[in-house]
Amino acid sequence: METPIGRALHASPRLLWALTGVATVAVVVDFVIVDWRVIRWIGWDLREVVASATVLAFAIAASELRDGESFGFRWTPQQNWQYWIKLTLFVGVILGSVLLVYFGVAFGLMGSSLPAPLIRSESQFLSMFLWMCVAAPIYEEIVYRLAFTSTAAAWCGPRAAIVLGGVLFAGAHVWRGNPSPENLLGGFILSWAYLKSGTIVVPIALHSLGNFCAYLMQVGYFLRVGPYGESW
């Protein structure tokens, strides 16, 4: 796969090592925030600090290298937007089919109980939307695509970066107790989209759209079963 992501880092081992350190810290902090209950109360504040510091570090590197495209700092993809709209619809159909099979087996054939919805009251509609569709996609794409995938691509090439980024992203969601198929597959798709498009905007947009679909499901689930997840 031809991609500009990570390209300029080959000429600067010093920056590659430094940014690899930044990416490692960002990923470790993301895992620690979930696991350490002691610091969970500062979770999103700490994530904002990590995300801001990560973007600043990569922006400085882009300025020094005079190549922002190596990190996806461009507004438009290498392809046209029509390409990504069509591809998004296609991937959406595939993922939707996978989810239908997954939930059909888990809750239909196996008789698993439905969990309580994430939304517990109508007052949470806006805050949950901002979290799922704005904050989480931006933060996770900064950590797992801008930081991790760009440096991984420089170290071992785009194909290996897709595999490693997908496994790490899936592992993060398993660690958080959310191992649903779209999360396990999402890391591979988003890493590929980042490298293919050459811009961080595409994976952020895809991530946000996917979370918006999940948000609508959560709203519908809450309206149907109430805040405690009574049976259908």
PDB file of C-alpha atoms in Angstrom:
ATOM      1  CA  MET A   1       0.000   0.000   0.000  1.00  0.00           C
ATOM      2  CA  GLU A   2       1.292   3.429  -0.955  1.00  0.00           C
ATOM      3  CA  THR A   3       0.766   5.931   1.855  1.00  0.00           C
ATOM      4  CA  PRO A   4       2.381   9.164   2.992  1.00  0.00           C
ATOM      5  CA  ILE A   5       1.838   8.246   6.646  1.00  0.00           C
ATOM      6  CA  GLY A   6       5.156   7.833   8.462  1.00  0.00           C
ATOM      7  CA  ARG A   7       7.113   8.564   5.292  1.00  0.00           C
ATOM      8  CA  ALA A   8       9.313  11.415   6.511  1.00  0.00           C
ATOM      9  CA  LEU A   9      10.258   9.625   9.723  1.00  0.00           C
ATOM     10  CA  HIS A  10      12.614   7.329   7.823  1.00  0.00           C
ATOM     11  CA  ALA A  11      14.943  10.297   7.386  1.00  0.00           C
ATOM     12  CA  SER A  12      14.999  11.160  11.085  1.00  0.00           C
ATOM     13  CA  PRO A  13      15.637   8.255  13.485  1.00  0.00           C
ATOM     14  CA  ARG A  14      15.811  10.729  16.364  1.00  0.00           C
ATOM     15  CA  LEU A  15      12.248  11.931  15.780  1.00  0.00           C
ATOM     16  CA  LEU A  16      11.051   8.399  15.120  1.00  0.00           C
ATOM     17  CA  TRP A  17      12.318   7.226  18.495  1.00  0.00           C
ATOM     18  CA  ALA A  18      10.939  10.316  20.251  1.00  0.00           C
ATOM     19  CA  LEU A  19       7.479   9.960  18.691  1.00  0.00           C
ATOM     20  CA  THR A  20       7.470   6.231  19.395  1.00  0.00           C
ATOM     21  CA  GLY A  21       7.983   7.145  23.041  1.00  0.00           C
ATOM     22  CA  VAL A  22       5.079   9.595  22.875  1.00  0.00           C
ATOM     23  CA  ALA A  23       2.854   6.942  21.279  1.00  0.00           C
ATOM     24  CA  THR A  24       3.820   4.365  23.907  1.00  0.00           C
ATOM     25  CA  VAL A  25       3.004   6.727  26.757  1.00  0.00           C
ATOM     26  CA  ALA A  26      -0.351   7.656  25.172  1.00  0.00           C
ATOM     27  CA  VAL A  27      -1.374   4.013  24.739  1.00  0.00           C
ATOM     28  CA  VAL A  28      -0.222   2.983  28.217  1.00  0.00           C
ATOM     29  CA  VAL A  29      -2.081   5.899  29.808  1.00  0.00           C
ATOM     30  CA  ASP A  30      -5.239   4.913  27.914  1.00  0.00           C
ATOM     31  CA  PHE A  31      -5.044   1.384  29.335  1.00  0.00           C
ATOM     32  CA  VAL A  32      -4.148   2.611  32.839  1.00  0.00           C
ATOM     33  CA  ILE A  33      -7.082   5.032  32.972  1.00  0.00           C
ATOM     34  CA  VAL A  34      -9.458   2.137  32.468  1.00  0.00           C
ATOM     35  CA  ASP A  35      -7.775  -0.240  34.869  1.00  0.00           C
ATOM     36  CA  TRP A  36      -6.813   1.928  37.837  1.00  0.00           C
ATOM     37  CA  ARG A  37      -9.925   2.838  39.776  1.00  0.00           C
ATOM     38  CA  VAL A  38      -7.817   5.176  41.919  1.00  0.00           C
ATOM     39  CA  ILE A  39      -7.373   7.619  39.037  1.00  0.00           C
ATOM     40  CA  ARG A  40     -10.607   6.963  37.142  1.00  0.00           C
ATOM     41  CA  TRP A  41     -12.131  10.135  38.554  1.00  0.00           C
ATOM     42  CA  ILE A  42      -9.659  12.189  36.505  1.00  0.00           C
ATOM     43  CA  GLY A  43     -10.122  10.005  33.441  1.00  0.00           C
ATOM     44  CA  TRP A  44     -11.311  12.423  30.783  1.00  0.00           C
ATOM     45  CA  ASP A  45      -9.262  15.343  32.119  1.00  0.00           C
ATOM     46  CA  LEU A  46      -6.144  13.192  31.863  1.00  0.00           C
ATOM     47  CA  ARG A  47      -7.143  12.015  28.406  1.00  0.00           C
ATOM     48  CA  GLU A  48      -7.503  15.605  27.257  1.00  0.00           C
ATOM     49  CA  VAL A  49      -3.991  16.340  28.509  1.00  0.00           C
ATOM     50  CA  VAL A  50      -2.582  13.240  26.781  1.00  0.00           C
ATOM     51  CA  ALA A  51      -4.372  14.010  23.511  1.00  0.00           C
ATOM     52  CA  SER A  52      -3.255  17.646  23.521  1.00  0.00           C
ATOM     53  CA  ALA A  53       0.356  16.741  24.333  1.00  0.00           C
ATOM     54  CA  THR A  54       0.364  14.065  21.624  1.00  0.00           C
ATOM     55  CA  VAL A  55      -0.964  16.413  18.937  1.00  0.00           C
ATOM     56  CA  LEU A  56       1.546  19.073  19.993  1.00  0.00           C
ATOM     57  CA  ALA A  57       4.462  16.615  19.801  1.00  0.00           C
ATOM     58  CA  PHE A  58       3.464  15.421  16.332  1.00  0.00           C
ATOM     59  CA  ALA A  59       2.771  18.968  15.130  1.00  0.00           C
ATOM     60  CA  ILE A  60       6.279  20.004  16.227  1.00  0.00           C
ATOM     61  CA  ALA A  61       7.720  16.982  14.431  1.00  0.00           C
ATOM     62  CA  ALA A  62       5.739  17.831  11.287  1.00  0.00           C
ATOM     63  CA  SER A  63       7.058  21.374  11.415  1.00  0.00           C
ATOM     64  CA  GLU A  64      10.639  20.190  11.839  1.00  0.00           C
ATOM     65  CA  LEU A  65      10.287  17.688   9.001  1.00  0.00           C
ATOM     66  CA  ARG A  66       8.257  20.145   6.913  1.00  0.00           C
ATOM     67  CA  ASP A  67       5.940  17.288   6.049  1.00  0.00           C
ATOM     68  CA  GLY A  68       2.586  17.348   7.814  1.00  0.00           C
ATOM     69  CA  GLU A  69       1.227  14.715   5.419  1.00  0.00           C
ATOM     70  CA  SER A  70       3.433  12.105   7.112  1.00  0.00           C
ATOM     71  CA  PHE A  71       1.024  12.336  10.050  1.00  0.00           C
ATOM     72  CA  GLY A  72      -2.214  12.896   8.148  1.00  0.00           C
ATOM     73  CA  PHE A  73      -2.314  16.641   8.784  1.00  0.00           C
ATOM     74  CA  ARG A  74      -4.462  17.466   5.765  1.00  0.00           C
ATOM     75  CA  TRP A  75      -8.172  18.135   5.404  1.00  0.00           C
ATOM     76  CA  THR A  76      -8.902  16.089   2.284  1.00  0.00           C
ATOM     77  CA  PRO A  77      -8.128  12.431   1.545  1.00  0.00           C
ATOM     78  CA  GLN A  78      -5.876  11.272  -1.260  1.00  0.00           C
ATOM     79  CA  GLN A  79      -9.011   9.950  -2.945  1.00  0.00           C
ATOM     80  CA  ASN A  80     -12.147  12.052  -3.380  1.00  0.00           C
ATOM     81  CA  TRP A  81     -14.851  12.179  -0.716  1.00  0.00           C
ATOM     82  CA  GLN A  82     -17.259  10.294  -2.996  1.00  0.00           C
ATOM     83  CA  TYR A  83     -14.955   7.279  -2.763  1.00  0.00           C
ATOM     84  CA  TRP A  84     -15.127   7.302   1.036  1.00  0.00           C
ATOM     85  CA  ILE A  85     -18.895   7.834   1.131  1.00  0.00           C
ATOM     86  CA  LYS A  86     -19.459   4.775  -1.059  1.00  0.00           C
ATOM     87  CA  LEU A  87     -16.956   2.728   0.905  1.00  0.00           C
ATOM     88  CA  THR A  88     -18.561   3.756   4.197  1.00  0.00           C
ATOM     89  CA  LEU A  89     -21.961   2.545   3.009  1.00  0.00           C
ATOM     90  CA  PHE A  90     -20.465  -0.768   1.920  1.00  0.00           C
ATOM     91  CA  VAL A  91     -18.576  -1.309   5.184  1.00  0.00           C
ATOM     92  CA  GLY A  92     -21.671  -0.256   7.143  1.00  0.00           C
ATOM     93  CA  VAL A  93     -23.717  -2.996   5.490  1.00  0.00           C
ATOM     94  CA  ILE A  94     -21.028  -5.599   6.253  1.00  0.00           C
ATOM     95  CA  LEU A  95     -20.639  -4.552   9.893  1.00  0.00           C
ATOM     96  CA  GLY A  96     -24.401  -4.306  10.322  1.00  0.00           C
ATOM     97  CA  SER A  97     -24.773  -7.879   9.072  1.00  0.00           C
ATOM     98  CA  VAL A  98     -22.036  -9.088  11.425  1.00  0.00           C
ATOM     99  CA  LEU A  99     -23.729  -7.378  14.371  1.00  0.00           C
ATOM    100  CA  LEU A 100     -27.120  -8.875  13.530  1.00  0.00           C
ATOM    101  CA  VAL A 101     -25.594 -12.354  13.495  1.00  0.00           C
ATOM    102  CA  TYR A 102     -23.654 -11.672  16.713  1.00  0.00           C
ATOM    103  CA  PHE A 103     -26.636 -10.353  18.659  1.00  0.00           C
ATOM    104  CA  GLY A 104     -28.902 -13.024  17.196  1.00  0.00           C
ATOM    105  CA  VAL A 105     -26.593 -15.768  18.456  1.00  0.00           C
ATOM    106  CA  ALA A 106     -25.725 -14.122  21.780  1.00  0.00           C
ATOM    107  CA  PHE A 107     -29.179 -13.021  22.849  1.00  0.00           C
ATOM    108  CA  GLY A 108     -31.397 -15.242  20.746  1.00  0.00           C
ATOM    109  CA  LEU A 109     -29.928 -18.707  20.523  1.00  0.00           C
ATOM    110  CA  MET A 110     -27.739 -18.588  23.646  1.00  0.00           C
ATOM    111  CA  GLY A 111     -30.289 -16.720  25.754  1.00  0.00           C
ATOM    112  CA  SER A 112     -27.872 -14.138  27.152  1.00  0.00           C
ATOM    113  CA  SER A 113     -29.524 -11.402  29.177  1.00  0.00           C
ATOM    114  CA  LEU A 114     -29.555  -7.894  27.776  1.00  0.00           C
ATOM    115  CA  PRO A 115     -27.317  -5.476  29.698  1.00  0.00           C
ATOM    116  CA  ALA A 116     -28.561  -2.254  31.205  1.00  0.00           C
ATOM    117  CA  PRO A 117     -28.321   0.643  28.716  1.00  0.00           C
ATOM    118  CA  LEU A 118     -25.459   3.087  29.048  1.00  0.00           C
ATOM    119  CA  ILE A 119     -28.008   5.897  29.125  1.00  0.00           C
ATOM    120  CA  ARG A 120     -29.897   5.922  32.408  1.00  0.00           C
ATOM    121  CA  SER A 121     -31.986   9.085  31.993  1.00  0.00           C
ATOM    122  CA  GLU A 122     -33.082  11.495  29.272  1.00  0.00           C
ATOM    123  CA  SER A 123     -30.841  14.154  30.794  1.00  0.00           C
ATOM    124  CA  GLN A 124     -27.864  12.094  29.600  1.00  0.00           C
ATOM    125  CA  PHE A 125     -28.790  12.251  25.922  1.00  0.00           C
ATOM    126  CA  LEU A 126     -26.622  15.282  25.122  1.00  0.00           C
ATOM    127  CA  SER A 127     -23.645  14.363  27.311  1.00  0.00           C
ATOM    128  CA  MET A 128     -23.621  10.818  25.943  1.00  0.00           C
ATOM    129  CA  PHE A 129     -23.779  12.146  22.384  1.00  0.00           C
ATOM    130  CA  LEU A 130     -20.826  14.477  22.979  1.00  0.00           C
ATOM    131  CA  TRP A 131     -18.853  11.679  24.602  1.00  0.00           C
ATOM    132  CA  MET A 132     -19.584   8.934  22.062  1.00  0.00           C
ATOM    133  CA  CYS A 133     -19.659  10.965  18.857  1.00  0.00           C
ATOM    134  CA  VAL A 134     -17.178  13.785  19.484  1.00  0.00           C
ATOM    135  CA  ALA A 135     -14.777  13.286  22.395  1.00  0.00           C
ATOM    136  CA  ALA A 136     -14.115   9.539  22.174  1.00  0.00           C
ATOM    137  CA  PRO A 137     -13.502   9.396  18.390  1.00  0.00           C
ATOM    138  CA  ILE A 138     -11.109  12.354  18.446  1.00  0.00           C
ATOM    139  CA  TYR A 139      -9.209  11.086  21.465  1.00  0.00           C
ATOM    140  CA  GLU A 140      -8.923   7.472  20.302  1.00  0.00           C
ATOM    141  CA  GLU A 141      -7.892   8.430  16.775  1.00  0.00           C
ATOM    142  CA  ILE A 142      -5.174  10.687  18.150  1.00  0.00           C
ATOM    143  CA  VAL A 143      -3.809   7.852  20.304  1.00  0.00           C
ATOM    144  CA  TYR A 144      -4.284   4.815  18.063  1.00  0.00           C
ATOM    145  CA  ARG A 145      -3.953   6.320  14.599  1.00  0.00           C
ATOM    146  CA  LEU A 146      -1.956   9.579  14.745  1.00  0.00           C
ATOM    147  CA  ALA A 147       0.434   8.366  17.437  1.00  0.00           C
ATOM    148  CA  PHE A 148       0.609   4.595  17.155  1.00  0.00           C
ATOM    149  CA  THR A 149      -0.165   3.786  13.507  1.00  0.00           C
ATOM    150  CA  SER A 150       2.021   6.518  11.998  1.00  0.00           C
ATOM    151  CA  THR A 151       5.078   5.419  13.981  1.00  0.00           C
ATOM    152  CA  ALA A 152       4.311   1.726  13.410  1.00  0.00           C
ATOM    153  CA  ALA A 153       4.105   2.388   9.668  1.00  0.00           C
ATOM    154  CA  ALA A 154       7.536   4.030   9.797  1.00  0.00           C
ATOM    155  CA  TRP A 155       9.018   1.089  11.697  1.00  0.00           C
ATOM    156  CA  CYS A 156       7.511  -1.886   9.893  1.00  0.00           C
ATOM    157  CA  GLY A 157       5.430  -0.696   6.936  1.00  0.00           C
ATOM    158  CA  PRO A 158       1.719  -0.011   6.412  1.00  0.00           C
ATOM    159  CA  ARG A 159       0.462  -3.605   6.319  1.00  0.00           C
ATOM    160  CA  ALA A 160       2.064  -4.513   9.621  1.00  0.00           C
ATOM    161  CA  ALA A 161       0.870  -1.197  11.069  1.00  0.00           C
ATOM    162  CA  ILE A 162      -2.729  -2.110  10.184  1.00  0.00           C
ATOM    163  CA  VAL A 163      -2.408  -5.476  11.928  1.00  0.00           C
ATOM    164  CA  LEU A 164      -0.679  -4.077  15.003  1.00  0.00           C
ATOM    165  CA  GLY A 165      -3.001  -1.080  15.257  1.00  0.00           C
ATOM    166  CA  GLY A 166      -6.069  -3.285  14.876  1.00  0.00           C
ATOM    167  CA  VAL A 167      -4.913  -5.755  17.520  1.00  0.00           C
ATOM    168  CA  LEU A 168      -4.041  -2.973  19.961  1.00  0.00           C
ATOM    169  CA  PHE A 169      -7.359  -1.163  19.436  1.00  0.00           C
ATOM    170  CA  ALA A 170      -9.286  -4.418  19.830  1.00  0.00           C
ATOM    171  CA  GLY A 171      -7.291  -5.232  22.945  1.00  0.00           C
ATOM    172  CA  ALA A 172      -8.142  -1.861  24.450  1.00  0.00           C
ATOM    173  CA  HIS A 173     -11.857  -2.543  24.046  1.00  0.00           C
ATOM    174  CA  VAL A 174     -11.570  -6.070  25.419  1.00  0.00           C
ATOM    175  CA  TRP A 175      -9.685  -4.569  28.381  1.00  0.00           C
ATOM    176  CA  ARG A 176     -12.565  -2.143  28.898  1.00  0.00           C
ATOM    177  CA  GLY A 177     -15.086  -4.965  28.861  1.00  0.00           C
ATOM    178  CA  ASN A 178     -16.578  -4.049  25.480  1.00  0.00           C
ATOM    179  CA  PRO A 179     -15.496  -6.844  23.101  1.00  0.00           C
ATOM    180  CA  SER A 180     -18.296  -6.470  20.545  1.00  0.00           C
ATOM    181  CA  PRO A 181     -17.524  -7.248  16.872  1.00  0.00           C
ATOM    182  CA  GLU A 182     -17.524  -3.658  15.637  1.00  0.00           C
ATOM    183  CA  ASN A 183     -14.884  -2.741  18.209  1.00  0.00           C
ATOM    184  CA  LEU A 184     -12.740  -5.766  17.387  1.00  0.00           C
ATOM    185  CA  LEU A 185     -12.933  -5.090  13.642  1.00  0.00           C
ATOM    186  CA  GLY A 186     -12.953  -1.317  13.934  1.00  0.00           C
ATOM    187  CA  GLY A 187      -9.254  -0.946  14.704  1.00  0.00           C
ATOM    188  CA  PHE A 188      -8.241  -2.727  11.513  1.00  0.00           C
ATOM    189  CA  ILE A 189     -10.688  -0.720   9.405  1.00  0.00           C
ATOM    190  CA  LEU A 190      -9.744   2.626  10.938  1.00  0.00           C
ATOM    191  CA  SER A 191      -6.003   1.950  10.690  1.00  0.00           C
ATOM    192  CA  TRP A 192      -6.421   1.007   7.037  1.00  0.00           C
ATOM    193  CA  ALA A 193      -8.571   4.097   6.384  1.00  0.00           C
ATOM    194  CA  TYR A 194      -5.939   6.351   7.973  1.00  0.00           C
ATOM    195  CA  LEU A 195      -3.133   4.938   5.836  1.00  0.00           C
ATOM    196  CA  LYS A 196      -5.228   4.718   2.676  1.00  0.00           C
ATOM    197  CA  SER A 197      -6.693   8.226   2.895  1.00  0.00           C
ATOM    198  CA  GLY A 198      -3.551   9.936   4.150  1.00  0.00           C
ATOM    199  CA  THR A 199      -5.550  12.099   6.543  1.00  0.00           C
ATOM    200  CA  ILE A 200      -6.585  11.765  10.177  1.00  0.00           C
ATOM    201  CA  VAL A 201      -9.930  13.338   9.251  1.00  0.00           C
ATOM    202  CA  VAL A 202     -11.236  10.158   7.589  1.00  0.00           C
ATOM    203  CA  PRO A 203     -10.807   7.772  10.568  1.00  0.00           C
ATOM    204  CA  ILE A 204     -12.185  10.423  12.936  1.00  0.00           C
ATOM    205  CA  ALA A 205     -15.254  10.829  10.704  1.00  0.00           C
ATOM    206  CA  LEU A 206     -15.749   7.058  10.339  1.00  0.00           C
ATOM    207  CA  HIS A 207     -15.278   6.509  14.070  1.00  0.00           C
ATOM    208  CA  SER A 208     -17.745   9.268  14.891  1.00  0.00           C
ATOM    209  CA  LEU A 209     -20.308   7.904  12.439  1.00  0.00           C
ATOM    210  CA  GLY A 210     -19.991   4.397  13.829  1.00  0.00           C
ATOM    211  CA  ASN A 211     -20.387   5.674  17.379  1.00  0.00           C
ATOM    212  CA  PHE A 212     -23.392   7.735  16.297  1.00  0.00           C
ATOM    213  CA  CYS A 213     -25.094   4.540  15.118  1.00  0.00           C
ATOM    214  CA  ALA A 214     -24.267   2.947  18.483  1.00  0.00           C
ATOM    215  CA  TYR A 215     -25.607   6.065  20.231  1.00  0.00           C
ATOM    216  CA  LEU A 216     -28.921   5.815  18.375  1.00  0.00           C
ATOM    217  CA  MET A 217     -29.164   2.180  19.419  1.00  0.00           C
ATOM    218  CA  GLN A 218     -28.534   3.150  23.043  1.00  0.00           C
ATOM    219  CA  VAL A 219     -31.230   5.840  22.906  1.00  0.00           C
ATOM    220  CA  GLY A 220     -33.696   3.409  21.340  1.00  0.00           C
ATOM    221  CA  TYR A 221     -32.798   0.728  23.872  1.00  0.00           C
ATOM    222  CA  PHE A 222     -33.309   3.145  26.770  1.00  0.00           C
ATOM    223  CA  LEU A 223     -36.680   4.306  25.427  1.00  0.00           C
ATOM    224  CA  ARG A 224     -37.760   0.691  24.968  1.00  0.00           C
ATOM    225  CA  VAL A 225     -36.623  -0.966  28.216  1.00  0.00           C
ATOM    226  CA  GLY A 226     -35.990   1.879  30.665  1.00  0.00           C
ATOM    227  CA  PRO A 227     -32.868   2.651  32.707  1.00  0.00           C
ATOM    228  CA  TYR A 228     -32.391  -0.800  34.225  1.00  0.00           C
ATOM    229  CA  GLY A 229     -32.565  -2.987  31.131  1.00  0.00           C
ATOM    230  CA  GLU A 230     -35.756  -4.907  31.790  1.00  0.00           C
ATOM    231  CA  SER A 231     -36.466  -7.752  29.373  1.00  0.00           C
ATOM    232  CA  TRP A 232     -38.151  -7.124  26.041  1.00  0.00           C
TER     233      TRP A 232
END
